[in-house]
Short mmCIF file of C-alpha atoms in Angstrom, two decimals:
data_model
loop_
_atom_site.label_atom_id
_atom_site.label_comp_id
_atom_site.label_asym_id
_atom_site.label_seq_id
_atom_site.Cartn_x
_atom_site.Cartn_y
_atom_site.Cartn_z
CA MET J 26 61.92 10.33 -15.31
CA GLN J 27 59.11 9.52 -16.46
CA ALA J 28 59.27 7.45 -20.24
CA PHE J 29 55.43 8.80 -21.32
CA THR J 30 55.02 13.07 -21.61
CA GLU J 31 52.25 14.16 -23.30
CA ILE J 32 49.01 12.48 -23.56
CA SER J 33 47.10 13.14 -26.76
CA PHE J 34 43.01 12.00 -28.11
CA PRO J 35 43.56 13.26 -32.38
CA GLY J 36 39.81 12.19 -31.79
CA LEU J 37 39.13 14.66 -30.03
CA GLY J 38 41.35 17.47 -30.48
CA ILE J 39 43.04 16.61 -27.24
CA SER J 40 46.44 17.41 -26.14
CA LEU J 41 47.77 17.80 -22.88
CA ASN J 42 50.93 17.03 -20.80
CA PRO J 43 49.54 16.89 -16.67
CA SER J 44 52.40 16.81 -14.44
CA THR J 45 51.85 13.23 -12.53
CA GLY J 46 51.64 14.74 -8.56
CA PHE J 47 52.22 18.24 -6.88
CA SER J 48 55.03 18.97 -3.66
CA LEU J 49 53.93 20.26 -0.76
CA GLY J 50 57.34 21.76 0.73
CA SER J 51 59.02 18.56 1.53
CA LEU J 52 56.18 16.64 0.85
CA GLN J 53 55.61 14.63 -2.77
CA ILE J 54 51.75 13.90 -3.35
CA ARG J 55 51.23 11.57 -6.44
CA TRP J 56 47.62 12.44 -8.11
CA TYR J 57 47.29 8.93 -8.31
CA GLY J 58 47.01 8.66 -4.63
CA VAL J 59 44.52 12.22 -4.52
CA ILE J 60 42.42 10.30 -7.25
CA ILE J 61 41.88 7.12 -4.63
CA ALA J 62 41.06 9.31 -2.06
CA LEU J 63 38.83 11.48 -3.95
CA GLY J 64 37.00 7.97 -5.05
CA LEU J 65 36.66 6.41 -1.74
CA CYS J 66 35.34 9.65 -0.53
CA LEU J 67 32.83 9.70 -2.91
CA ALA J 68 31.75 6.25 -2.29
CA VAL J 69 31.67 7.02 1.24
CA LEU J 70 29.49 10.16 0.30
CA TYR J 71 27.11 8.43 -1.46
CA ALA J 72 26.91 5.25 0.96
CA CYS J 73 25.57 7.37 4.10
CA ARG J 74 22.85 9.20 1.88
CA GLN J 75 21.73 5.23 1.00
CA CYS J 76 22.62 3.60 3.98
CA LYS J 77 19.62 3.44 5.61
CA GLU J 78 17.44 1.76 2.69
CA PHE J 79 20.42 -0.87 3.28
CA GLY J 80 19.40 -0.76 7.27
CA ILE J 81 22.67 0.45 7.91
CA THR J 82 22.77 3.26 10.42
CA GLU J 83 25.74 5.90 9.62
CA ASP J 84 27.66 5.51 12.49
CA ASP J 85 27.48 1.84 11.24
CA LEU J 86 28.60 2.73 8.20
CA ILE J 87 31.80 4.87 8.78
CA ASP J 88 32.61 1.83 11.35
CA GLY J 89 32.74 -0.13 8.49
CA VAL J 90 34.17 2.42 6.30
CA LEU J 91 37.14 2.35 8.84
CA TRP J 92 37.23 -1.23 9.28
CA VAL J 93 36.70 -2.63 5.65
CA THR J 94 39.88 0.25 3.51
CA PRO J 95 42.87 -1.00 5.36
CA PHE J 96 41.60 -4.58 4.27
CA ALA J 97 41.28 -3.35 0.68
CA ILE J 98 44.06 -0.96 0.52
CA VAL J 99 46.78 -4.92 1.84
CA CYS J 100 44.96 -7.35 -0.29
CA ALA J 101 45.41 -4.20 -3.70
CA ARG J 102 48.88 -4.48 -3.07
CA ILE J 103 49.53 -7.70 -2.42
CA TYR J 104 47.41 -9.18 -4.68
CA TYR J 105 49.64 -7.07 -7.37
CA CYS J 106 53.29 -7.42 -5.94
CA VAL J 107 51.99 -11.69 -6.26
CA PHE J 108 51.41 -11.66 -9.28
CA SER J 109 54.80 -8.99 -10.42
CA TRP J 110 56.78 -10.55 -8.25
CA ASP J 111 59.73 -10.32 -10.71
CA GLN J 112 59.54 -6.91 -10.25
CA TYR J 113 59.98 -6.55 -5.81
CA ALA J 114 61.99 -9.92 -5.82
CA ALA J 115 65.32 -8.53 -5.83
CA ASN J 116 64.77 -5.41 -3.56
CA PRO J 117 60.91 -7.16 -1.75
CA ILE J 118 60.89 -4.05 0.99
CA SER J 119 59.50 -2.14 -2.39
CA CYS J 120 56.51 -3.73 -1.68
CA LEU J 121 56.01 -0.84 0.62
CA TYR J 122 55.85 1.31 -1.77
CA ILE J 123 52.50 2.01 -2.19
CA TRP J 124 52.49 6.30 -4.27
CA GLU J 125 54.53 3.75 -6.82
CA GLY J 126 51.21 2.80 -8.27
CA GLY J 127 50.67 -1.03 -8.47
CA LEU J 128 46.97 -1.82 -6.51
CA ALA J 129 44.95 -4.24 -8.15
CA ILE J 130 41.49 -4.28 -7.89
CA TYR J 131 40.62 -7.76 -7.75
CA GLY J 132 42.57 -7.23 -5.13
CA GLY J 133 41.33 -4.70 -3.01
CA ILE J 134 37.24 -6.26 -3.92
CA ILE J 135 38.80 -9.70 -1.81
CA GLY J 136 39.90 -7.29 0.84
CA ALA J 137 36.48 -5.72 1.07
CA ALA J 138 34.49 -8.97 1.21
CA ILE J 139 36.99 -10.06 3.66
CA GLY J 140 37.20 -6.56 5.60
CA VAL J 141 33.27 -7.27 5.49
CA LEU J 142 32.54 -10.56 6.87
CA VAL J 143 35.39 -10.17 9.85
CA PHE J 144 32.86 -6.38 10.19
CA CYS J 145 29.54 -7.97 9.99
CA LYS J 146 31.34 -10.46 12.67
CA VAL J 147 31.76 -8.25 15.33
CA LYS J 148 28.80 -6.07 14.81
CA LYS J 149 26.46 -8.99 14.13
CA LEU J 150 24.19 -7.62 10.84
CA LYS J 151 23.67 -8.99 7.04
CA PRO J 152 27.12 -9.13 5.43
CA GLY J 153 24.86 -9.76 2.12
CA ALA J 154 23.28 -5.97 2.79
CA ILE J 155 25.98 -4.59 3.58
CA LEU J 156 27.50 -6.23 0.30
CA ASP J 157 25.09 -4.37 -1.58
CA LEU J 158 26.22 -1.20 -0.09
CA VAL J 159 29.88 -1.76 -0.75
CA CYS J 160 29.32 -2.82 -3.82
CA LEU J 161 28.18 0.69 -4.96
CA GLY J 162 30.66 2.65 -3.44
CA PHE J 163 33.05 0.46 -5.44
CA LEU J 164 31.51 1.26 -8.38
CA ILE J 165 32.03 5.34 -7.90
CA GLY J 166 35.31 4.41 -6.01
CA GLN J 167 36.44 2.46 -9.43
CA CYS J 168 35.42 4.46 -12.14
CA ILE J 169 37.48 8.16 -9.98
CA GLY J 170 40.18 5.94 -9.55
CA ARG J 171 40.30 5.02 -13.44
CA TRP J 172 41.53 8.21 -13.82
CA GLY J 173 44.87 7.91 -11.07
CA ASN J 174 45.96 5.79 -14.29
CA PHE J 175 45.79 8.72 -16.73
CA PHE J 176 48.33 10.74 -14.10
CA ASN J 177 49.90 7.92 -14.35
CA ARG J 178 50.61 7.04 -18.01
CA GLU J 179 49.55 3.14 -17.28
CA ALA J 180 46.86 0.64 -17.87
CA PHE J 181 46.52 1.11 -21.34
CA GLY J 182 46.01 -0.93 -24.69
CA SER J 183 46.73 -1.97 -27.13
CA THR J 184 48.54 0.25 -30.69
CA THR J 185 45.38 1.12 -31.90
CA ASP J 186 43.84 4.05 -34.98
CA CYS J 187 40.75 3.95 -33.31
CA PHE J 188 39.03 7.19 -32.99
CA LEU J 189 39.04 6.91 -28.94
CA ARG J 190 42.58 6.65 -29.92
CA MET J 191 45.46 8.23 -27.38
CA GLY J 192 48.49 9.27 -27.77
CA LEU J 193 51.81 8.98 -25.38
CA LEU J 194 55.12 10.77 -26.38
CA ASN J 195 57.89 8.35 -25.79
CA SER J 196 60.29 11.28 -23.58
CA PHE J 197 63.43 8.94 -24.67
CA THR J 198 63.09 7.91 -28.03
CA GLY J 199 60.24 10.95 -29.28
CA GLU J 200 57.71 8.89 -30.56
CA THR J 201 54.33 8.90 -30.24
CA ILE J 202 52.45 5.65 -29.55
CA TYR J 203 48.82 5.35 -29.69
CA VAL J 204 46.93 3.00 -27.61
CA HIS J 205 43.72 2.00 -26.85
CA PRO J 206 42.57 3.96 -23.18
CA THR J 207 41.91 1.26 -21.61
CA PHE J 208 41.86 3.10 -18.61
CA LEU J 209 39.28 5.22 -19.64
CA TYR J 210 37.08 2.28 -21.19
CA GLU J 211 36.64 0.17 -17.58
CA SER J 212 36.36 4.30 -16.53
CA LEU J 213 33.23 4.27 -17.88
CA TRP J 214 31.57 1.14 -17.70
CA ASN J 215 31.49 1.57 -14.17
CA LEU J 216 29.96 4.66 -14.46
CA ALA J 217 27.34 2.96 -16.45
CA GLY J 218 27.28 0.39 -14.09
CA PHE J 219 26.69 2.42 -10.93
CA LEU J 220 23.39 4.03 -12.66
CA LEU J 221 22.16 0.36 -13.54
CA LEU J 222 22.72 -0.66 -10.11
CA HIS J 223 21.71 1.22 -8.61
CA PHE J 224 18.26 2.35 -10.00
CA LEU J 225 18.06 -2.24 -9.51
CA SER J 226 18.71 -1.80 -5.66
CA LYS J 227 15.43 -0.15 -5.20
CA TYR J 228 13.79 -3.16 -6.21
CA ARG J 229 16.24 -6.61 -4.84
CA LYS J 230 14.32 -8.31 -3.28
CA TYR J 231 17.50 -10.09 -1.26
CA ASP J 232 20.39 -9.23 0.22
CA GLY J 233 23.38 -9.78 -2.06
CA GLN J 234 21.42 -10.02 -4.48
CA VAL J 235 23.49 -5.97 -6.26
CA ALA J 236 26.36 -7.72 -5.03
CA LEU J 237 26.14 -10.29 -7.44
CA GLN J 238 24.49 -8.30 -10.25
CA TYR J 239 28.05 -6.38 -9.78
CA LEU J 240 30.49 -9.12 -9.80
CA ALA J 241 28.22 -9.90 -13.06
CA TRP J 242 28.27 -6.63 -14.87
CA TYR J 243 32.26 -5.77 -13.52
CA GLY J 244 33.44 -9.47 -14.48
CA ALA J 245 31.50 -9.28 -18.06
CA GLY J 246 33.53 -5.80 -18.56
CA ARG J 247 37.20 -6.42 -17.25
CA ALA J 248 37.00 -9.64 -19.10
CA LEU J 249 36.15 -7.94 -22.40
CA ILE J 250 38.54 -4.91 -21.24
CA GLU J 251 41.14 -6.16 -19.48
CA GLY J 252 41.48 -8.16 -22.82
CA LEU J 253 43.01 -5.13 -25.01
CA ARG J 254 45.98 -4.14 -21.90
CA SER J 255 49.40 -4.37 -22.04
CA ASP J 256 50.50 -4.33 -18.72
CA SER J 257 48.15 -7.39 -17.57
CA LEU J 258 49.46 -9.67 -14.69
CA TYR J 259 49.95 -13.33 -16.00
CA ILE J 260 48.97 -16.33 -13.74
CA PRO J 261 53.44 -17.75 -13.52
CA GLY J 262 54.24 -20.19 -16.22
CA THR J 263 51.40 -19.04 -18.56
CA ALA J 264 49.89 -16.80 -21.29
CA LEU J 265 46.63 -16.36 -18.99
CA ARG J 266 46.08 -12.86 -17.80
CA VAL J 267 44.78 -13.20 -14.17
CA SER J 268 42.52 -10.50 -14.06
CA GLN J 269 40.85 -11.85 -16.71
CA VAL J 270 39.68 -15.50 -16.14
CA LEU J 271 39.22 -14.24 -12.46
CA SER J 272 37.46 -11.74 -14.36
CA ILE J 273 35.09 -14.57 -16.50
CA VAL J 274 34.54 -17.26 -13.55
CA LEU J 275 32.99 -14.65 -11.13
CA CYS J 276 30.70 -13.47 -14.33
CA ALA J 277 29.68 -16.82 -14.60
CA ALA J 278 29.41 -17.80 -11.08
CA ALA J 279 26.95 -14.31 -10.25
CA LEU J 280 24.91 -14.76 -13.45
CA ILE J 281 24.16 -18.42 -12.95
CA LEU J 282 23.30 -16.99 -9.01
CA LEU J 283 21.03 -15.11 -9.96
CA LEU J 284 18.88 -16.86 -11.88
CA ILE J 285 18.95 -19.87 -9.16
CA GLN J 286 17.49 -16.92 -6.78
CA SER J 287 15.39 -15.57 -9.44
CA ARG J 288 13.23 -19.17 -9.63
CA ARG J 289 12.99 -18.33 -5.85
CA SER J 290 10.35 -17.37 -4.08
CA HIS J 291 11.69 -14.24 -1.41
CA ASP J 292 9.77 -13.05 1.53
CA PRO J 293 9.77 -8.97 1.44
CA ALA J 294 10.29 -9.68 5.81
CA LYS J 295 13.07 -11.19 5.14
CA LEU J 296 15.37 -7.71 3.90
CA PHE J 297 17.43 -6.36 6.80
CA ALA J 298 16.23 -3.31 5.70
CA ASN J 299 12.87 -4.23 6.16
CA GLN J 300 14.20 -6.15 9.58
CA VAL J 301 15.34 -3.45 10.62
CA ALA J 302 11.80 -1.13 10.00
CA ALA J 303 10.11 -4.02 11.98
CA ALA J 304 11.93 -3.57 14.76
CA ARG J 305 11.85 -0.75 15.03
CA ALA J 306 8.69 -0.06 15.23
CA ALA J 307 8.16 -2.33 17.60
CA LYS J 308 9.91 -0.68 19.80
CA GLU J 309 8.55 2.45 19.27
CA ALA J 310 5.08 0.87 19.52
CA GLU J 311 5.55 -0.90 23.19
CA LYS J 312 6.62 2.61 24.36
CA ALA J 313 3.66 4.10 22.76
CA ALA J 314 1.18 1.19 24.82
CA PRO J 315 2.24 2.80 28.06
CA ASP J 316 0.49 6.18 27.51
CA ALA J 317 -2.44 4.74 26.02
CA GLU J 318 -3.13 2.83 28.30
CA ALA J 319 -3.04 5.59 31.30
CA PRO J 320 -5.69 7.03 31.50
CA GLU J 321 -7.89 3.81 32.05
CA SER J 322 -5.97 3.38 34.96
CA SER J 323 -6.75 6.50 36.15
CA ASP J 324 -7.75 5.89 40.01
CA ALA J 325 -10.05 9.01 39.53
CA PRO J 326 -13.19 8.09 41.93
CA ALA J 327 -16.64 7.57 39.76
CA GLY J 328 -18.58 10.21 38.48
CA GLU J 329 -15.16 12.47 38.45
CA ALA J 330 -13.59 12.56 34.57
CA PRO J 331 -9.97 11.49 34.70
CA GLU J 332 -7.66 14.88 35.30
CA GLY J 333 -6.96 16.23 31.42
CA SER J 334 -10.26 14.93 29.96
CA THR J 335 -11.52 17.66 28.31
CA GLU J 336 -14.92 16.28 29.34
CA GLU J 337 -17.30 16.75 32.72
CA ALA J 338 -19.12 14.71 34.97
CA THR J 339 -23.19 15.66 34.49
CA PRO J 340 -24.25 15.14 38.33
CA GLU J 341 -21.60 17.61 39.45
CA ALA J 342 -21.20 20.59 36.97
CA PRO J 343 -21.18 23.88 38.63
CA ALA J 344 -24.57 26.22 37.84
CA ALA J 345 -23.70 29.13 35.42
CA PRO J 346 -25.30 32.66 36.02
CA ASP J 347 -28.75 33.60 35.33
CA GLY J 348 -27.88 34.62 32.82
CA GLU J 349 -25.60 31.96 30.98
CA ALA J 350 -27.92 29.26 32.26
CA ALA J 351 -30.58 30.91 30.18
CA GLU J 352 -28.47 30.99 27.11
CA GLU J 353 -27.51 27.48 27.40
CA ALA J 354 -30.87 26.14 28.88
CA GLU J 355 -32.49 27.39 24.84
CA SER J 356 -29.41 26.11 22.50
CA GLU J 357 -30.65 22.55 24.15
CA ASP J 358 -34.47 23.38 23.76
CA THR J 359 -34.04 24.02 20.23
CA PRO J 360 -32.82 22.09 17.64
CA GLU J 361 -29.70 23.19 15.52
CA SER J 362 -31.10 24.29 12.03
CA PRO J 363 -29.24 24.69 9.01
CA ALA J 364 -26.92 27.55 8.56
CA PRO J 365 -29.06 29.84 5.62
CA VAL J 366 -26.41 29.02 2.25
CA GLY J 367 -24.13 32.38 1.71
CA ASP J 368 -24.12 32.30 5.71
CA GLU J 369 -21.01 31.26 8.07
CA PRO J 370 -21.67 28.05 9.57
CA PRO J 371 -21.93 28.45 13.51
CA ALA J 372 -18.84 26.92 15.37
CA GLU J 373 -18.28 23.28 15.51
CA ALA J 374 -18.36 23.35 19.87
CA SER J 375 -14.96 21.31 21.21
CA PRO J 376 -14.41 18.82 23.43
CA GLU J 377 -14.27 21.37 26.53
CA LEU J 378 -16.71 23.74 25.72
CA PRO J 379 -18.64 24.33 28.91
CA GLU J 380 -15.48 26.23 29.72
CA LYS J 381 -14.61 27.79 27.21
CA ALA J 382 -18.38 29.26 27.14
CA GLY J 383 -17.93 30.69 30.27
CA LEU J 384 -15.52 32.50 29.36
CA TRP J 385 -16.84 33.29 25.88
CA SER J 386 -19.99 34.67 27.43
CA ARG J 387 -18.14 36.91 30.70
CA PHE J 388 -15.93 38.41 27.22
CA ASP J 389 -19.62 39.07 25.64
CA ALA J 390 -20.61 40.98 28.41
CA TRP J 391 -17.78 42.94 29.21
CA LEU J 392 -18.37 44.23 25.72
CA ARG J 393 -21.54 44.88 26.43
CA SER J 394 -20.42 46.97 29.47
#
């Protein structure tokens, strides 16, 4: 039996008791896993729409997801188990019971970074560009995934009486405690970060810039929110929250690197997306070059127009019928006068005038007969 049942938000007038999962026959499915999977799917869909902006094909993106996801999940679980080993020491095999919860987001970030580096080494892609896109996807996944903590009644903060306080009914004592909904704080922080970095990504000057902005934004928010939580992981033998310390370090390092990079000049041509676009344009130009040179290398005899040309050699032009010759001579000798105002201007002669003129003359003669 779970410790907490009914969830309420008195300040918002909301009270509900959602289940932690559902059954499909004998299969038990947790909402926690469903929501994590939903966050991953939405992140991938977004990345598919934006991958060209970062010089990545959809095929490479999907391959990357298959590479990176296992690294992220395994490292997220290892990170959590290492810093809460007292829960698993008596039964180490329970470290594999991932469906019971216990994934640390920083472990997922570390695993994803490792997966990206390995993937880029194999595919010969630029890690900075891939990490930029991955970090935007991470913000989507984190924003959605935090609601898995809501269904599990976990990742909440210390007691409070603030407007957004969340009430949790203890199923054993019948007492309701009111706590900080830190899962909600982080979800909203990640949503704001995604919207901000999505906009800034359109003006990035170098590969890896969005990844640094992500570490600075997420690190700052997580450092503050982690201080409110009542279930933090601690560095063994200390009273330091491991995620809070790591957040502060990553945020500070990212801000320093962003400041250093802001003082440097960056050549837009070095952006991976621009390099890919330039290579594609050069390849297309190379393919088009033989087609453009083909008429110049024609073997047609002197005096003959190349095959496919709309111009006809004057010395070998066939004689037109008597009526046509008179009309053509008259049109050549008489200077063309401007069309009167309001009248339809004469049709402009196309490059295939001799052939079309003969057809039109024959058609006109047939109408007159």
